[in-house]
Coordinates of C-alpha atoms in Angstrom, one line a residue:
M1 CA 14.7 -18.1 38.1
T2 CA 14.6 -18.7 41.9
H3 CA 12.0 -17.6 44.4
Q4 CA 11.8 -17.3 48.2
T5 CA 9.6 -20.1 49.1
A6 CA 8.7 -19.3 52.6
G7 CA 8.1 -16.3 54.7
R8 CA 5.3 -13.6 54.8
T9 CA 4.5 -11.7 51.8
L10 CA 2.4 -8.4 51.6
I11 CA 1.0 -7.0 48.6
V12 CA 0.0 -3.4 49.2
E13 CA -2.5 -1.4 46.8
K14 CA -4.1 1.8 47.9
N15 CA -6.0 2.2 44.4
P16 CA -8.7 -0.1 43.3
T17 CA -9.1 1.7 39.8
G18 CA -7.6 0.5 36.4
H19 CA -5.2 -2.3 36.3
R20 CA -4.0 -2.0 39.9
L21 CA -6.4 -4.7 41.5
Y22 CA -5.7 -7.2 38.6
Y23 CA -1.7 -7.0 39.2
A24 CA -2.5 -7.2 42.8
R25 CA -4.5 -10.5 42.5
I26 CA -1.9 -11.9 39.9
L27 CA 1.1 -11.3 42.5
A28 CA -1.0 -12.5 45.5
N29 CA -2.0 -15.7 43.8
A30 CA 1.7 -16.4 42.6
A31 CA 2.9 -15.7 46.2
A32 CA 0.4 -18.2 47.6
A33 CA 1.2 -20.9 45.1
L34 CA 4.7 -20.6 46.2
G35 CA 3.7 -21.6 49.5
R36 CA 4.0 -18.0 51.1
D37 CA 1.9 -16.5 53.9
V38 CA 0.4 -13.7 51.6
K39 CA -1.6 -10.7 52.9
L40 CA -3.3 -8.3 50.5
V41 CA -3.4 -4.8 52.0
L42 CA -6.0 -2.5 50.5
S43 CA -7.2 0.9 51.2
R44 CA -10.5 1.2 53.5
D45 CA -11.9 3.2 50.6
S46 CA -11.5 0.2 48.3
M47 CA -14.0 -1.6 50.4
Q48 CA -16.8 0.3 48.4
S49 CA -15.5 -0.1 45.1
P50 CA -17.2 -2.2 42.4
E51 CA -14.0 -3.2 41.0
L52 CA -13.1 -5.3 44.2
S53 CA -15.5 -8.0 43.5
I54 CA -14.7 -8.3 39.7
H55 CA -10.9 -8.3 40.0
L56 CA -10.6 -10.3 43.3
A57 CA -13.3 -12.9 42.5
D58 CA -10.6 -15.5 41.6
L59 CA -8.4 -14.5 44.4
D60 CA -6.6 -17.6 46.1
A61 CA -8.4 -18.5 49.3
R62 CA -5.2 -18.8 51.2
V63 CA -4.6 -15.0 50.6
E64 CA -5.9 -12.8 53.7
V65 CA -7.4 -9.4 52.9
M66 CA -6.5 -6.6 55.1
Y67 CA -7.9 -3.0 55.0
H68 CA -5.3 -0.2 56.1
L69 CA -5.6 3.5 56.5
E70 CA -2.3 5.0 56.1
F71 CA -0.6 4.6 52.7
S72 CA 2.5 6.8 52.9
G73 CA 6.0 5.7 52.9
E74 CA 6.2 5.7 57.0
G75 CA 2.6 4.2 57.0
I76 CA 3.7 1.5 55.0
A77 CA 6.8 0.9 56.9
E78 CA 5.0 1.0 60.3
L79 CA 2.7 -1.7 58.9
T80 CA 5.8 -4.0 58.0
R81 CA 7.2 -3.5 61.5
Q82 CA 4.0 -4.9 62.9
L83 CA 3.4 -7.7 60.4
R84 CA 7.0 -8.5 60.0
P85 CA 7.0 -9.6 56.2
A86 CA 10.1 -10.8 54.3
L87 CA 8.7 -9.0 51.2
T88 CA 6.3 -6.2 50.6
V89 CA 5.3 -5.6 46.9
I90 CA 3.6 -2.5 45.9
P91 CA 2.4 -2.6 42.2
D92 CA 1.4 1.1 42.0
G93 CA 4.8 2.0 43.6
D94 CA 5.5 5.4 42.0
G95 CA 4.6 7.7 44.7
I96 CA 6.5 5.7 47.4
A97 CA 9.5 5.2 45.2
L98 CA 10.0 8.9 44.9
E99 CA 9.2 9.2 48.5
V100 CA 12.1 6.9 49.4
G101 CA 14.5 8.2 46.6
R102 CA 13.8 11.8 48.0
T103 CA 14.6 10.7 51.8
A104 CA 17.2 8.1 50.7
R105 CA 15.4 5.9 53.5
W106 CA 13.4 2.7 54.0
S107 CA 12.7 2.2 57.8
G108 CA 10.4 -0.9 57.1
H109 CA 10.9 -4.6 57.8
G110 CA 12.0 -6.7 55.3
E111 CA 12.8 -6.0 51.4
L112 CA 10.4 -3.7 49.6
S113 CA 9.8 -4.2 45.8
L114 CA 8.2 -1.3 43.9
L115 CA 6.7 -1.3 40.5
I116 CA 7.1 1.9 38.5
M117 CA 3.8 2.1 36.3
R118 CA 4.8 5.4 34.8
E119 CA 8.3 5.5 33.9
A120 CA 7.9 8.5 31.4
A121 CA 6.3 11.8 32.3
Q122 CA 3.1 12.6 30.6
P123 CA 3.3 14.9 27.5
T124 CA 2.6 18.9 28.1
S125 CA 2.4 21.9 26.1
V126 CA 5.6 23.1 27.0
P127 CA 8.4 21.8 24.7
G128 CA 11.0 19.5 26.6
L129 CA 9.2 19.8 29.7
A130 CA 8.1 16.1 29.7
N131 CA 11.7 14.8 28.9
L132 CA 12.9 16.9 31.8
K133 CA 10.5 15.5 34.2
T134 CA 11.4 12.0 33.0
V135 CA 15.0 12.5 33.6
L136 CA 14.6 14.0 37.1
K137 CA 12.3 11.1 37.9
L138 CA 14.8 8.6 36.7
I139 CA 17.5 10.2 38.9
V140 CA 15.2 10.1 42.0
L141 CA 14.4 6.4 41.3
Q142 CA 18.1 5.6 41.0
R143 CA 18.6 7.3 44.5
A144 CA 15.8 4.9 45.8
R145 CA 17.3 2.0 44.2
A146 CA 20.6 2.6 46.2
V147 CA 18.5 2.2 49.5
S148 CA 19.1 -0.9 51.1
G149 CA 16.4 -3.3 50.9
V150 CA 14.5 -1.6 48.2
R151 CA 14.2 -2.9 44.6
I152 CA 12.7 -0.8 41.8
T153 CA 11.2 -2.4 38.7
L154 CA 9.9 -0.6 35.6
L155 CA 6.6 -1.7 34.2
K156 CA 7.0 -2.1 30.2
G157 CA 4.7 -3.3 27.6
A158 CA 3.9 -7.0 27.1
L159 CA 6.0 -7.1 23.8
W160 CA 9.0 -5.0 25.1
R161 CA 12.3 -6.2 24.1
G162 CA 15.3 -4.1 24.9
K163 CA 17.6 -2.9 27.3
S164 CA 17.0 -0.8 30.4
G165 CA 18.7 0.7 33.3
F166 CA 16.5 -0.9 35.7
P167 CA 15.0 -4.4 36.1
V168 CA 11.9 -4.9 33.9
A169 CA 8.5 -6.3 34.6
R170 CA 6.4 -6.8 31.3
D171 CA 2.9 -6.1 31.4
P172 CA 1.0 -9.4 32.2
V173 CA -1.4 -10.9 29.8
T174 CA -4.2 -13.0 30.7
I175 CA -7.3 -14.0 28.4
E176 CA -10.4 -15.1 30.0
A177 CA -12.3 -15.6 27.0
S178 CA -13.6 -19.0 25.6
A179 CA -15.3 -19.6 22.3
H180 CA -18.7 -19.6 24.1
H181 CA -18.0 -16.3 26.0
I182 CA -16.9 -14.3 22.6
Q183 CA -20.1 -15.6 20.9
T184 CA -22.3 -14.2 24.0
I185 CA -20.7 -11.0 23.8
R186 CA -21.2 -10.8 20.1
S187 CA -24.9 -11.9 20.4
S188 CA -25.9 -9.7 23.4
W189 CA -24.1 -6.6 22.1
G190 CA -25.3 -6.9 18.6
L191 CA -21.8 -7.3 17.0
H192 CA -23.1 -8.5 13.7
E193 CA -20.3 -10.4 11.5
E194 CA -21.0 -8.4 8.2
V195 CA -20.0 -5.3 10.0
F196 CA -16.2 -4.5 10.5
W197 CA -16.1 -3.6 14.4
F198 CA -13.6 -1.3 15.9
G199 CA -13.3 -1.3 19.7
V200 CA -12.4 1.5 22.3
L201 CA -12.5 -0.7 25.3
G202 CA -12.0 -0.4 29.0
A203 CA -11.9 2.7 31.1
V204 CA -12.7 5.3 28.4
S205 CA -11.5 8.7 29.5
A206 CA -10.2 11.7 27.7
R207 CA -6.6 10.1 27.4
K208 CA -8.3 7.6 24.8
N209 CA -9.4 10.5 22.6
L210 CA -12.8 9.0 21.7
P211 CA -14.0 12.3 19.8
L212 CA -10.7 11.9 17.4
V213 CA -11.4 8.3 16.9
A214 CA -15.3 8.9 15.8
E215 CA -14.1 11.8 13.6
A216 CA -11.4 9.6 12.0
L217 CA -13.9 7.0 11.3
T218 CA -16.4 9.3 9.8
K219 CA -13.6 10.7 7.6
F220 CA -13.2 7.7 5.6
G221 CA -16.9 7.2 5.5
N222 CA -17.3 3.5 5.3
P223 CA -21.1 2.4 6.1
G224 CA -19.9 -1.2 6.6
I225 CA -18.0 -0.4 9.8
G226 CA -19.0 -0.3 13.6
L227 CA -17.5 1.5 16.7
L228 CA -17.9 -0.6 20.1
I229 CA -17.4 1.5 23.2
A230 CA -17.4 -0.8 26.0
G231 CA -16.3 -0.2 29.6
S232 CA -16.7 2.5 32.3
C233 CA -16.9 5.7 30.6
D234 CA -16.1 9.2 31.9
S235 CA -19.1 11.4 31.6
S236 CA -17.3 14.4 30.6
A237 CA -15.3 12.4 27.9
M238 CA -18.7 10.9 26.5
S239 CA -20.2 14.3 26.4
E240 CA -17.2 15.7 24.5
A241 CA -17.5 12.8 22.1
Q242 CA -21.5 12.9 21.6
E243 CA -21.4 15.4 18.4
A244 CA -18.6 13.1 16.6
L245 CA -20.3 9.8 17.4
N246 CA -23.7 11.5 16.0
A247 CA -21.8 12.4 12.9
L248 CA -20.4 8.8 12.6
R249 CA -24.0 7.4 13.0
R250 CA -25.2 9.6 10.1
T251 CA -22.7 7.8 7.7
G252 CA -24.6 4.7 8.2
A253 CA -21.8 3.1 10.7
R254 CA -22.9 1.5 13.8
V255 CA -22.0 2.8 17.1
T256 CA -22.7 0.4 20.2
L257 CA -22.2 1.9 23.9
V258 CA -21.9 -0.6 26.8
D259 CA -21.2 2.0 29.6
R260 CA -20.5 -0.1 32.7
L261 CA -17.7 -1.6 34.5
L262 CA -16.9 -4.9 32.7
E263 CA -16.1 -8.2 34.3
D264 CA -12.6 -9.5 33.3
W265 CA -14.1 -12.2 30.9
E266 CA -16.4 -9.5 29.2
L267 CA -13.2 -7.3 28.5
D268 CA -11.3 -10.2 27.2
S269 CA -14.2 -11.5 25.0
A270 CA -14.7 -7.8 23.6
V271 CA -10.9 -7.7 22.7
A272 CA -11.4 -10.9 20.7
A273 CA -14.9 -10.3 19.2
V274 CA -13.9 -7.0 17.7
D275 CA -11.9 -6.9 14.5
A276 CA -9.6 -4.2 15.9
V277 CA -8.8 -2.5 18.9
V278 CA -8.2 1.1 18.8
L279 CA -5.7 2.6 21.4
A280 CA -5.3 6.3 20.4
H281 CA -3.8 7.4 23.6
S282 CA -2.3 10.8 24.7
N283 CA -0.5 9.4 27.8
E284 CA 2.7 7.3 28.1
S285 CA 2.3 4.0 29.7
P286 CA 2.2 0.3 28.6
S287 CA -1.2 -0.5 27.6
G288 CA -2.7 -3.8 29.0
L289 CA -5.1 -4.0 26.1
F290 CA -2.4 -4.2 23.6
G291 CA -1.1 -7.2 25.1
K292 CA -4.6 -8.7 25.1
A293 CA -5.2 -7.9 21.5
A294 CA -1.9 -9.3 20.4
A295 CA -2.4 -12.6 22.3
A296 CA -6.0 -12.8 20.7
G297 CA -4.8 -12.2 17.2
T298 CA -7.0 -8.8 17.0
R299 CA -5.8 -6.1 14.9
I300 CA -4.7 -2.9 16.6
V301 CA -4.5 0.6 15.5
A302 CA -2.5 2.6 18.1
G303 CA -1.8 6.2 18.2
G304 CA 0.0 9.0 20.0
S305 CA 1.9 7.3 22.8
K306 CA 5.7 6.5 21.8
S307 CA 5.5 3.3 24.0
L308 CA 2.6 1.9 21.7
K309 CA 4.7 2.9 18.7
R310 CA 7.5 0.8 20.0
D311 CA 5.1 -2.0 20.5
S312 CA 3.4 -1.8 17.1
S313 CA 6.9 -2.1 15.4
V314 CA 7.6 -5.5 16.7
I315 CA 4.4 -7.4 15.7
G316 CA 4.3 -6.6 11.9
S317 CA 1.0 -6.2 10.2
L318 CA -1.0 -7.1 13.2
A319 CA -0.6 -3.6 14.5
I320 CA -0.5 0.1 13.1
W321 CA 0.8 3.2 14.7
S322 CA 0.0 6.8 13.9
P323 CA 0.2 10.4 15.2
L324 CA -2.9 11.8 16.9
G325 CA -3.9 13.6 13.7
L326 CA -7.2 13.2 12.2
N327 CA -6.0 12.5 8.5
Q328 CA -3.2 10.2 9.9
L329 CA -5.5 8.3 12.2
A330 CA -8.2 8.0 9.3
E331 CA -5.5 6.4 7.0
A332 CA -4.4 4.0 9.8
L333 CA -8.2 2.9 10.4
Q334 CA -8.9 2.5 6.8
W335 CA -5.5 0.5 6.2
T336 CA -6.5 -1.9 9.0
V337 CA -9.8 -2.7 7.4
N338 CA -8.2 -3.8 4.3
Q339 CA -5.6 -6.2 6.2
P340 CA -6.3 -9.9 6.7
S341 CA -7.0 -11.3 9.9
G342 CA -4.1 -11.1 12.5
E343 CA -2.2 -13.9 14.1
R344 CA -2.0 -14.6 17.8
Q345 CA 1.0 -13.8 19.5
Y346 CA 2.4 -16.4 22.0
G347 CA 4.5 -16.3 25.2
L348 CA 2.7 -13.4 26.5
G349 CA 1.7 -14.5 30.1
A350 CA 2.5 -13.2 33.5
D351 CA 5.8 -15.1 34.2
S352 CA 7.9 -12.0 33.6
F353 CA 6.0 -9.7 35.8
V354 CA 5.7 -12.1 38.7
G355 CA 9.4 -13.2 38.6
A356 CA 10.5 -9.6 38.6
L357 CA 8.4 -8.5 41.4
L358 CA 8.4 -11.4 43.8

């Protein structure tokens, strides 16, 4: 693998939520390590985001952080004409890629590297509509890739192996969880060792189907289990899940809620501290938690998402996938309780991610 080792690189990220600042930090640090002049361009709104201090705490001191107002394709092009970078990388590049594809134009300075985080359209109630939207999106992305100076890269799961019509970046996996950190989480959150702990972790929104997970755990009625819900929880998703969580508690199961934005070491330690991570996702996109659990050797119960089904198929008994039906998910959860401890998956770092985009 060869890299450009000189020149200015811009990492541009409008949205501070989810994985995005984590991706931006990895890319900015890697570019700085290559000796480049690196500027991380964020939105003015992100200045007030609590995620800024968490995800950029370990940002390389050589990286200059800037705040910019206009994040349209033309706004970014104008910024590059001012700053004259050799390369501009946008980790959440779907919107700009579609804009470039529709106009067949990139008027900025230097090369533009765009990561497509959502290759497939999200499921809908209309049969065939999601597939049609996916095909149309890929056509527009092909047009964008044909534009001079534009690179399109698809985000795939950390364990993805296969063929793609586009260059691929595998989801980066980093684990900031020492034995001390893991024990701290177990002690402070009351994750007693005699309990088999399932975890719904990270940003908990409707797409993670918490009510269904609680109902499925209730269905097989094992009082020796616990459910850890840890991360920034959407209030409507929690309200919807409350009745199912109360029913789960009545079976004798433990339910522990840590409703706040987690620091990176806390999330990673929680992944390692639980016995199984539950990823019952309605949406289609790679899951960073899947890669973290695989790297930690934590069992995985995946559901719904086809991309999670593909990832589950390549790591044997460490993961099981089921449709998002109550009976099927309950059977998968029960099966997992009876499995031996998993084995860690190796070779899941950030090299593929960084190499593809920089």
